[in-house]
Amino acid sequence: MSELKTKEEELTILQDKLKSVEREVRKQIVGQQKVLDELLTSMLAGGHALIEGVPGLAKTLLINSIAQAMDLKFKRIQFTPDLMPSDIIGTEVLDEDQETGKKIFKFLPGPIFANIILADEINRTPPKTQAALLEAMQEKMITYAGKDHVFDRPFFILATQNPIEQAGTFPLPEAQLDRFLVKVNIDYPSELEEEQVLKMTTGTHFDKISPVCTAEEFIAAQNNVKEVFIDDKLISEVNTLIRSTRPAENNNSETSKYLRFGAGPRAGQALIMTAKARAFKAGRLAVTPEDLKSMAPAVLRHRLLLSYKAEAENVNIEELIEKSVSEIGW
């Protein structure tokens, strides 16, 4: 009985820590509740996030605020057409050993050696540099000159894209898009929220964010997310949803006729893990259909490829996901 009580107390403390992180971020971020929820849920589930929105919506400030609230090392990489892989992962330099005087090669870590990395405008750099992120995103390590360099945990890449300017950009390949656990859309604030932003950012008073959660505590929360219960029936429904997006396998689906390619198995894993993280963040230890329904758009919107028929009929991806979810009955 005492062990059970200790476990419950631990979970309560960790869940309170997550709420404290949100409160601290709110000192500098106005509105964007769904965006903040999806980002924290993605991080809690142990995945990376792709953020799409026009310039000036405080994407960098939001990510930096999260890092400050959790006392994590933050780095920002501005992706440009001339950015090289070594500018991200690091490089070797010829150095002199202070004791022996011999010349040796020394690895200088790049900005990717941090806890939270903002990959700003990731689609503005060539595929060669984009590919340098693949091993880092999946394996949470890089290999340089035959030696493995493991990143400190927790490790998250939060990448941004500008949906308006497409000139001079390099669309991310499907293999790399699938590495992102979620894709978060960030939109303009409401009229009242925007007015509040103007008041906050043009005056002299600016609340400072205090660290309220350590890396160790956040890792402990991540480990507990995996223990959140999900019923076999819900897992079966997740499987049905993912398979219904594949035209070759499900021609009877209302949505598959508008898709050229559907989601792969990784999408099902992502949906279950983000649903577990959402439940844990809300103080629950079991996944509900509402958790799955809420996270489905963020998990699927970058994994589905529209057909020419959908483009001709002006069908957007959000409508298709909503129809697919409704077919499941969530």
mmCIF file of C-alpha atoms in Angstrom:
data_model
loop_
_atom_site.group_PDB
_atom_site.id
_atom_site.type_symbol
_atom_site.label_atom_id
_atom_site.label_comp_id
_atom_site.label_asym_id
_atom_site.label_seq_id
_atom_site.Cartn_x
_atom_site.Cartn_y
_atom_site.Cartn_z
ATOM 1 C CA MET A 1 0.000 0.000 0.000
ATOM 2 C CA SER A 2 2.860 2.397 0.852
ATOM 3 C CA GLU A 3 4.573 1.689 -2.485
ATOM 4 C CA LEU A 4 1.344 2.468 -4.340
ATOM 5 C CA LYS A 5 0.948 5.703 -2.405
ATOM 6 C CA THR A 6 4.555 6.662 -3.172
ATOM 7 C CA LYS A 7 3.962 6.042 -6.872
ATOM 8 C CA GLU A 8 0.789 8.141 -6.849
ATOM 9 C CA GLU A 9 2.618 10.960 -5.086
ATOM 10 C CA GLU A 10 5.419 10.809 -7.652
ATOM 11 C CA LEU A 11 2.944 11.017 -10.545
ATOM 12 C CA THR A 12 1.128 13.938 -8.922
ATOM 13 C CA ILE A 13 4.400 15.828 -8.454
ATOM 14 C CA LEU A 14 5.430 15.264 -12.083
ATOM 15 C CA GLN A 15 2.017 16.313 -13.400
ATOM 16 C CA ASP A 16 2.166 19.451 -11.249
ATOM 17 C CA LYS A 17 5.605 20.200 -12.707
ATOM 18 C CA LEU A 18 4.155 20.108 -16.225
ATOM 19 C CA LYS A 19 1.403 22.523 -15.203
ATOM 20 C CA SER A 20 4.045 24.809 -13.722
ATOM 21 C CA VAL A 21 5.939 24.778 -17.036
ATOM 22 C CA GLU A 22 2.790 25.928 -18.818
ATOM 23 C CA ARG A 23 2.240 28.707 -16.283
ATOM 24 C CA GLU A 24 5.788 29.975 -16.722
ATOM 25 C CA VAL A 25 5.552 29.941 -20.530
ATOM 26 C CA ARG A 26 2.310 31.906 -20.236
ATOM 27 C CA LYS A 27 4.304 34.814 -18.761
ATOM 28 C CA GLN A 28 5.604 35.579 -22.254
ATOM 29 C CA ILE A 29 3.204 33.801 -24.614
ATOM 30 C CA VAL A 30 -0.344 35.055 -25.150
ATOM 31 C CA GLY A 31 -2.976 32.655 -26.500
ATOM 32 C CA GLN A 32 -1.850 29.759 -28.741
ATOM 33 C CA GLN A 33 -3.106 27.278 -26.133
ATOM 34 C CA LYS A 34 -3.525 24.424 -28.630
ATOM 35 C CA VAL A 35 -0.046 25.038 -30.050
ATOM 36 C CA LEU A 36 1.516 24.942 -26.583
ATOM 37 C CA ASP A 37 -0.464 21.807 -25.683
ATOM 38 C CA GLU A 38 0.636 19.976 -28.835
ATOM 39 C CA LEU A 39 4.288 20.973 -28.430
ATOM 40 C CA LEU A 40 4.479 19.877 -24.790
ATOM 41 C CA THR A 41 2.578 16.688 -25.602
ATOM 42 C CA SER A 42 5.013 15.894 -28.419
ATOM 43 C CA MET A 43 8.008 16.498 -26.150
ATOM 44 C CA LEU A 44 6.453 14.432 -23.377
ATOM 45 C CA ALA A 45 5.965 11.597 -25.872
ATOM 46 C CA GLY A 46 9.665 11.849 -26.767
ATOM 47 C CA GLY A 47 9.261 13.123 -30.316
ATOM 48 C CA HIS A 48 10.226 16.040 -32.533
ATOM 49 C CA ALA A 49 7.801 18.645 -33.855
ATOM 50 C CA LEU A 50 7.442 20.521 -37.133
ATOM 51 C CA ILE A 51 5.845 23.957 -36.686
ATOM 52 C CA GLU A 52 4.303 25.761 -39.636
ATOM 53 C CA GLY A 53 3.228 29.397 -39.506
ATOM 54 C CA VAL A 54 3.856 32.808 -41.021
ATOM 55 C CA PRO A 55 6.647 35.009 -39.603
ATOM 56 C CA GLY A 56 6.071 37.046 -36.459
ATOM 57 C CA LEU A 57 3.921 34.586 -34.493
ATOM 58 C CA ALA A 58 6.487 34.120 -31.690
ATOM 59 C CA LYS A 59 7.571 30.611 -32.692
ATOM 60 C CA THR A 60 11.132 31.227 -31.515
ATOM 61 C CA LEU A 61 9.980 32.901 -28.296
ATOM 62 C CA LEU A 62 7.618 30.012 -27.544
ATOM 63 C CA ILE A 63 10.308 27.367 -27.942
ATOM 64 C CA ASN A 64 12.885 29.387 -26.009
ATOM 65 C CA SER A 65 10.336 29.941 -23.218
ATOM 66 C CA ILE A 66 9.741 26.195 -22.911
ATOM 67 C CA ALA A 67 13.497 25.618 -22.669
ATOM 68 C CA GLN A 68 13.832 28.272 -19.940
ATOM 69 C CA ALA A 69 10.928 26.872 -17.921
ATOM 70 C CA MET A 70 12.544 23.424 -17.969
ATOM 71 C CA ASP A 71 16.105 24.728 -17.502
ATOM 72 C CA LEU A 72 17.250 23.024 -20.701
ATOM 73 C CA LYS A 73 20.071 24.017 -23.043
ATOM 74 C CA PHE A 74 18.610 25.789 -26.078
ATOM 75 C CA LYS A 75 20.203 26.403 -29.480
ATOM 76 C CA ARG A 76 18.797 28.066 -32.593
ATOM 77 C CA ILE A 77 19.990 27.139 -36.085
ATOM 78 C CA GLN A 78 18.981 29.462 -38.925
ATOM 79 C CA PHE A 79 18.738 27.270 -42.019
ATOM 80 C CA THR A 80 19.991 28.943 -45.207
ATOM 81 C CA PRO A 81 20.887 27.667 -48.717
ATOM 82 C CA ASP A 82 24.615 27.781 -47.903
ATOM 83 C CA LEU A 83 24.390 25.929 -44.577
ATOM 84 C CA MET A 84 26.621 22.845 -44.484
ATOM 85 C CA PRO A 85 26.165 19.638 -42.414
ATOM 86 C CA SER A 86 29.277 20.516 -40.389
ATOM 87 C CA ASP A 87 27.618 23.796 -39.381
ATOM 88 C CA ILE A 88 25.002 21.678 -37.587
ATOM 89 C CA ILE A 89 26.756 18.606 -36.222
ATOM 90 C CA GLY A 90 30.255 20.032 -35.714
ATOM 91 C CA THR A 91 33.681 19.411 -37.187
ATOM 92 C CA GLU A 92 37.210 18.272 -36.345
ATOM 93 C CA VAL A 93 40.020 20.765 -35.902
ATOM 94 C CA LEU A 94 43.747 20.258 -35.550
ATOM 95 C CA ASP A 95 44.729 20.983 -31.978
ATOM 96 C CA GLU A 96 47.889 20.687 -29.882
ATOM 97 C CA ASP A 97 48.070 18.444 -26.824
ATOM 98 C CA GLN A 98 49.171 20.676 -23.942
ATOM 99 C CA GLU A 99 51.123 17.863 -22.236
ATOM 100 C CA THR A 100 52.908 16.171 -25.148
ATOM 101 C CA GLY A 101 52.928 18.979 -27.702
ATOM 102 C CA LYS A 102 51.676 16.571 -30.369
ATOM 103 C CA LYS A 103 49.130 17.617 -32.974
ATOM 104 C CA ILE A 104 45.775 15.866 -32.565
ATOM 105 C CA PHE A 105 42.347 16.092 -34.150
ATOM 106 C CA LYS A 106 39.704 17.358 -31.760
ATOM 107 C CA PHE A 107 35.952 17.238 -32.370
ATOM 108 C CA LEU A 108 34.152 20.529 -31.830
ATOM 109 C CA PRO A 109 30.419 19.873 -31.255
ATOM 110 C CA GLY A 110 27.972 21.898 -33.321
ATOM 111 C CA PRO A 111 24.770 23.586 -32.151
ATOM 112 C CA ILE A 112 22.852 20.309 -32.382
ATOM 113 C CA PHE A 113 24.466 19.332 -29.065
ATOM 114 C CA ALA A 114 21.742 20.843 -26.927
ATOM 115 C CA ASN A 115 18.489 19.707 -25.330
ATOM 116 C CA ILE A 116 16.141 21.776 -27.481
ATOM 117 C CA ILE A 117 17.156 22.798 -30.991
ATOM 118 C CA LEU A 118 15.144 25.273 -32.999
ATOM 119 C CA ALA A 119 15.698 24.422 -36.670
ATOM 120 C CA ASP A 120 14.402 27.708 -38.088
ATOM 121 C CA GLU A 121 13.034 27.551 -41.659
ATOM 122 C CA ILE A 122 14.295 24.030 -42.163
ATOM 123 C CA ASN A 123 13.056 23.928 -45.763
ATOM 124 C CA ARG A 124 15.474 26.677 -46.825
ATOM 125 C CA THR A 125 18.537 24.443 -46.752
ATOM 126 C CA PRO A 126 19.540 21.832 -49.392
ATOM 127 C CA PRO A 127 18.756 18.100 -48.955
ATOM 128 C CA LYS A 128 22.386 17.340 -48.091
ATOM 129 C CA THR A 129 22.137 19.462 -44.955
ATOM 130 C CA GLN A 130 18.590 18.320 -44.182
ATOM 131 C CA ALA A 131 19.842 14.728 -44.305
ATOM 132 C CA ALA A 132 22.378 15.520 -41.592
ATOM 133 C CA LEU A 133 19.461 15.771 -39.185
ATOM 134 C CA LEU A 134 18.054 12.313 -39.958
ATOM 135 C CA GLU A 135 20.384 10.230 -37.803
ATOM 136 C CA ALA A 136 20.271 12.835 -35.044
ATOM 137 C CA MET A 137 16.460 12.889 -34.988
ATOM 138 C CA GLN A 138 16.006 9.148 -34.978
ATOM 139 C CA GLU A 139 19.031 7.860 -33.084
ATOM 140 C CA LYS A 140 19.620 10.887 -30.794
ATOM 141 C CA MET A 141 23.296 10.672 -31.700
ATOM 142 C CA ILE A 142 25.651 11.309 -34.610
ATOM 143 C CA THR A 143 28.625 9.437 -36.003
ATOM 144 C CA TYR A 144 31.654 11.521 -37.000
ATOM 145 C CA ALA A 145 34.939 10.039 -38.212
ATOM 146 C CA GLY A 146 33.769 6.606 -37.065
ATOM 147 C CA LYS A 147 33.045 7.724 -33.509
ATOM 148 C CA ASP A 148 29.599 7.953 -31.934
ATOM 149 C CA HIS A 149 28.609 11.138 -30.145
ATOM 150 C CA VAL A 150 25.488 10.700 -28.012
ATOM 151 C CA PHE A 151 23.319 13.714 -27.160
ATOM 152 C CA ASP A 152 22.262 14.610 -23.653
ATOM 153 C CA ARG A 153 18.666 13.771 -22.767
ATOM 154 C CA PRO A 154 16.070 15.047 -23.209
ATOM 155 C CA PHE A 155 16.669 15.876 -26.879
ATOM 156 C CA PHE A 156 14.157 17.597 -29.158
ATOM 157 C CA ILE A 157 14.305 19.161 -32.584
ATOM 158 C CA LEU A 158 11.556 21.717 -33.116
ATOM 159 C CA ALA A 159 11.646 22.816 -36.748
ATOM 160 C CA THR A 160 9.751 25.689 -38.360
ATOM 161 C CA GLN A 161 8.463 26.265 -41.880
ATOM 162 C CA ASN A 162 7.010 29.342 -43.549
ATOM 163 C CA PRO A 163 3.918 28.286 -45.583
ATOM 164 C CA ILE A 164 3.847 31.460 -47.698
ATOM 165 C CA GLU A 165 7.257 31.866 -49.324
ATOM 166 C CA GLN A 166 8.152 28.820 -51.404
ATOM 167 C CA ALA A 167 10.725 30.419 -53.736
ATOM 168 C CA GLY A 168 14.197 29.077 -53.042
ATOM 169 C CA THR A 169 12.985 26.375 -50.668
ATOM 170 C CA PHE A 170 13.659 22.640 -50.588
ATOM 171 C CA PRO A 171 10.550 20.650 -49.548
ATOM 172 C CA LEU A 172 11.338 18.060 -46.911
ATOM 173 C CA PRO A 173 11.294 14.491 -48.261
ATOM 174 C CA GLU A 174 8.612 12.145 -46.916
ATOM 175 C CA ALA A 175 11.238 10.098 -45.051
ATOM 176 C CA GLN A 176 12.265 13.138 -43.025
ATOM 177 C CA LEU A 177 8.723 14.402 -42.521
ATOM 178 C CA ASP A 178 7.868 11.034 -40.981
ATOM 179 C CA ARG A 179 10.623 11.581 -38.414
ATOM 180 C CA PHE A 180 8.565 14.384 -36.888
ATOM 181 C CA LEU A 181 6.119 13.051 -34.345
ATOM 182 C CA VAL A 182 3.665 15.899 -34.978
ATOM 183 C CA LYS A 183 3.140 18.859 -37.252
ATOM 184 C CA VAL A 184 1.785 21.886 -35.409
ATOM 185 C CA ASN A 185 -0.007 24.682 -37.263
ATOM 186 C CA ILE A 186 0.272 28.100 -35.667
ATOM 187 C CA ASP A 187 -2.159 30.837 -36.728
ATOM 188 C CA TYR A 188 -2.721 34.513 -36.020
ATOM 189 C CA PRO A 189 -3.906 35.394 -32.501
ATOM 190 C CA SER A 190 -7.428 36.614 -31.861
ATOM 191 C CA GLU A 191 -8.131 40.365 -31.729
ATOM 192 C CA LEU A 192 -8.032 40.496 -27.924
ATOM 193 C CA GLU A 193 -4.898 38.323 -27.759
ATOM 194 C CA GLU A 194 -3.106 40.492 -30.309
ATOM 195 C CA GLU A 195 -3.968 43.625 -28.344
ATOM 196 C CA GLN A 196 -2.522 41.990 -25.237
ATOM 197 C CA VAL A 197 0.643 41.101 -27.162
ATOM 198 C CA LEU A 198 1.061 44.742 -28.180
ATOM 199 C CA LYS A 199 0.738 45.871 -24.564
ATOM 200 C CA MET A 200 3.196 43.260 -23.278
ATOM 201 C CA THR A 201 5.908 43.736 -25.885
ATOM 202 C CA THR A 202 6.000 47.535 -26.187
ATOM 203 C CA GLY A 203 6.205 48.415 -22.498
ATOM 204 C CA THR A 204 8.936 48.234 -19.889
ATOM 205 C CA HIS A 205 7.519 45.383 -17.807
ATOM 206 C CA PHE A 206 8.352 41.875 -18.956
ATOM 207 C CA ASP A 207 7.894 38.888 -16.678
ATOM 208 C CA LYS A 208 10.952 36.685 -16.415
ATOM 209 C CA ILE A 209 10.541 32.935 -16.768
ATOM 210 C CA SER A 210 11.791 30.837 -13.853
ATOM 211 C CA PRO A 211 12.968 27.231 -14.251
ATOM 212 C CA VAL A 212 10.373 25.008 -12.573
ATOM 213 C CA CYS A 213 11.235 21.557 -13.948
ATOM 214 C CA THR A 214 14.608 19.861 -14.280
ATOM 215 C CA ALA A 215 15.762 17.622 -17.109
ATOM 216 C CA GLU A 216 15.673 14.635 -14.763
ATOM 217 C CA GLU A 217 12.076 15.356 -13.747
ATOM 218 C CA PHE A 218 10.975 15.706 -17.354
ATOM 219 C CA ILE A 219 12.680 12.417 -18.272
ATOM 220 C CA ALA A 220 10.876 10.766 -15.346
ATOM 221 C CA ALA A 221 7.584 12.116 -16.704
ATOM 222 C CA GLN A 222 8.431 10.719 -20.144
ATOM 223 C CA ASN A 223 9.102 7.294 -18.649
ATOM 224 C CA ASN A 224 5.748 7.337 -16.864
ATOM 225 C CA VAL A 225 3.927 8.231 -20.092
ATOM 226 C CA LYS A 226 4.749 4.781 -21.453
ATOM 227 C CA GLU A 227 2.873 3.218 -18.538
ATOM 228 C CA VAL A 228 -0.386 5.043 -19.309
ATOM 229 C CA PHE A 229 -3.047 2.430 -20.114
ATOM 230 C CA ILE A 230 -4.753 2.157 -23.499
ATOM 231 C CA ASP A 231 -7.488 -0.379 -24.152
ATOM 232 C CA ASP A 232 -6.962 -2.993 -26.892
ATOM 233 C CA LYS A 233 -10.173 -1.781 -28.529
ATOM 234 C CA LEU A 234 -8.701 1.705 -28.935
ATOM 235 C CA ILE A 235 -5.475 0.255 -30.337
ATOM 236 C CA SER A 236 -7.546 -1.666 -32.884
ATOM 237 C CA GLU A 237 -9.379 1.539 -33.812
ATOM 238 C CA VAL A 238 -6.074 3.377 -34.250
ATOM 239 C CA ASN A 239 -4.942 0.608 -36.580
ATOM 240 C CA THR A 240 -8.183 0.879 -38.550
ATOM 241 C CA LEU A 241 -7.783 4.662 -38.844
ATOM 242 C CA ILE A 242 -4.222 4.488 -40.124
ATOM 243 C CA ARG A 243 -4.985 1.726 -42.637
ATOM 244 C CA SER A 244 -8.056 3.586 -43.889
ATOM 245 C CA THR A 245 -5.793 6.338 -45.219
ATOM 246 C CA ARG A 246 -4.078 3.979 -47.664
ATOM 247 C CA PRO A 247 -5.851 3.955 -51.048
ATOM 248 C CA ALA A 248 -4.356 0.616 -52.099
ATOM 249 C CA GLU A 249 -5.750 -1.132 -49.023
ATOM 250 C CA ASN A 250 -9.086 0.582 -48.471
ATOM 251 C CA ASN A 251 -10.909 1.731 -51.582
ATOM 252 C CA ASN A 252 -14.198 1.908 -49.663
ATOM 253 C CA SER A 253 -13.030 4.665 -47.348
ATOM 254 C CA GLU A 254 -14.608 8.071 -47.934
ATOM 255 C CA THR A 255 -11.223 9.720 -47.601
ATOM 256 C CA SER A 256 -8.844 7.337 -49.383
ATOM 257 C CA LYS A 257 -10.034 8.466 -52.847
ATOM 258 C CA TYR A 258 -8.567 11.889 -52.110
ATOM 259 C CA LEU A 259 -5.153 10.521 -51.124
ATOM 260 C CA ARG A 260 -2.199 9.373 -53.204
ATOM 261 C CA PHE A 261 -0.366 7.947 -50.209
ATOM 262 C CA GLY A 262 -1.510 7.247 -46.682
ATOM 263 C CA ALA A 263 0.159 7.004 -43.304
ATOM 264 C CA GLY A 264 2.612 4.273 -42.330
ATOM 265 C CA PRO A 265 2.908 2.227 -39.115
ATOM 266 C CA ARG A 266 4.931 4.988 -37.457
ATOM 267 C CA ALA A 267 1.799 7.170 -37.565
ATOM 268 C CA GLY A 268 -0.083 4.669 -35.405
ATOM 269 C CA GLN A 269 2.761 4.565 -32.909
ATOM 270 C CA ALA A 270 2.858 8.367 -32.834
ATOM 271 C CA LEU A 271 -0.899 8.655 -32.294
ATOM 272 C CA ILE A 272 -0.872 6.227 -29.369
ATOM 273 C CA MET A 273 2.160 7.830 -27.711
ATOM 274 C CA THR A 274 0.854 11.392 -28.068
ATOM 275 C CA ALA A 275 -2.544 10.290 -26.743
ATOM 276 C CA LYS A 276 -0.816 8.731 -23.730
ATOM 277 C CA ALA A 277 1.173 11.934 -23.192
ATOM 278 C CA ARG A 278 -1.981 14.053 -23.426
ATOM 279 C CA ALA A 279 -3.745 11.850 -20.886
ATOM 280 C CA PHE A 280 -0.777 11.985 -18.494
ATOM 281 C CA LYS A 281 -0.513 15.780 -18.828
ATOM 282 C CA ALA A 282 -4.216 16.038 -17.959
ATOM 283 C CA GLY A 283 -3.698 13.960 -14.816
ATOM 284 C CA ARG A 284 -5.151 10.707 -16.150
ATOM 285 C CA LEU A 285 -3.539 7.284 -16.403
ATOM 286 C CA ALA A 286 -5.709 5.894 -19.196
ATOM 287 C CA VAL A 287 -6.226 7.011 -22.805
ATOM 288 C CA THR A 288 -9.705 8.067 -23.905
ATOM 289 C CA PRO A 289 -11.110 8.384 -27.463
ATOM 290 C CA GLU A 290 -10.981 12.168 -26.966
ATOM 291 C CA ASP A 291 -7.184 11.978 -26.525
ATOM 292 C CA LEU A 292 -6.840 10.131 -29.829
ATOM 293 C CA LYS A 293 -9.284 12.437 -31.619
ATOM 294 C CA SER A 294 -7.482 15.530 -30.354
ATOM 295 C CA MET A 295 -4.014 14.369 -31.460
ATOM 296 C CA ALA A 296 -4.989 12.811 -34.821
ATOM 297 C CA PRO A 297 -4.658 16.050 -36.888
ATOM 298 C CA ALA A 298 -1.188 16.872 -35.537
ATOM 299 C CA VAL A 299 -0.007 13.300 -36.129
ATOM 300 C CA LEU A 300 -1.481 12.815 -39.606
ATOM 301 C CA ARG A 301 -1.416 16.168 -41.422
ATOM 302 C CA HIS A 302 2.210 15.821 -42.575
ATOM 303 C CA ARG A 303 1.975 12.102 -43.333
ATOM 304 C CA LEU A 304 -0.842 12.154 -45.915
ATOM 305 C CA LEU A 305 -0.297 13.113 -49.558
ATOM 306 C CA LEU A 306 -3.291 14.597 -51.372
ATOM 307 C CA SER A 307 -4.356 13.293 -54.783
ATOM 308 C CA TYR A 308 -4.912 15.488 -57.839
ATOM 309 C CA LYS A 309 -8.642 14.920 -57.361
ATOM 310 C CA ALA A 310 -8.474 16.483 -53.898
ATOM 311 C CA GLU A 311 -6.557 19.487 -55.215
ATOM 312 C CA ALA A 312 -9.050 19.943 -58.071
ATOM 313 C CA GLU A 313 -11.975 19.875 -55.625
ATOM 314 C CA ASN A 314 -10.212 22.118 -53.084
ATOM 315 C CA VAL A 315 -10.314 19.447 -50.389
ATOM 316 C CA ASN A 316 -7.813 20.188 -47.650
ATOM 317 C CA ILE A 317 -5.995 17.770 -45.394
ATOM 318 C CA GLU A 318 -7.762 18.897 -42.223
ATOM 319 C CA GLU A 319 -11.177 17.990 -43.692
ATOM 320 C CA LEU A 320 -9.934 14.553 -44.690
ATOM 321 C CA ILE A 321 -8.541 13.836 -41.240
ATOM 322 C CA GLU A 322 -11.793 14.962 -39.627
ATOM 323 C CA LYS A 323 -13.788 12.630 -41.912
ATOM 324 C CA SER A 324 -11.445 9.718 -41.221
ATOM 325 C CA VAL A 325 -11.759 10.224 -37.479
ATOM 326 C CA SER A 326 -15.556 10.473 -37.698
ATOM 327 C CA GLU A 327 -15.642 7.166 -39.617
ATOM 328 C CA ILE A 328 -13.938 5.556 -36.615
ATOM 329 C CA GLY A 329 -16.581 6.990 -34.287
ATOM 330 C CA TRP A 330 -14.423 9.036 -31.934
#
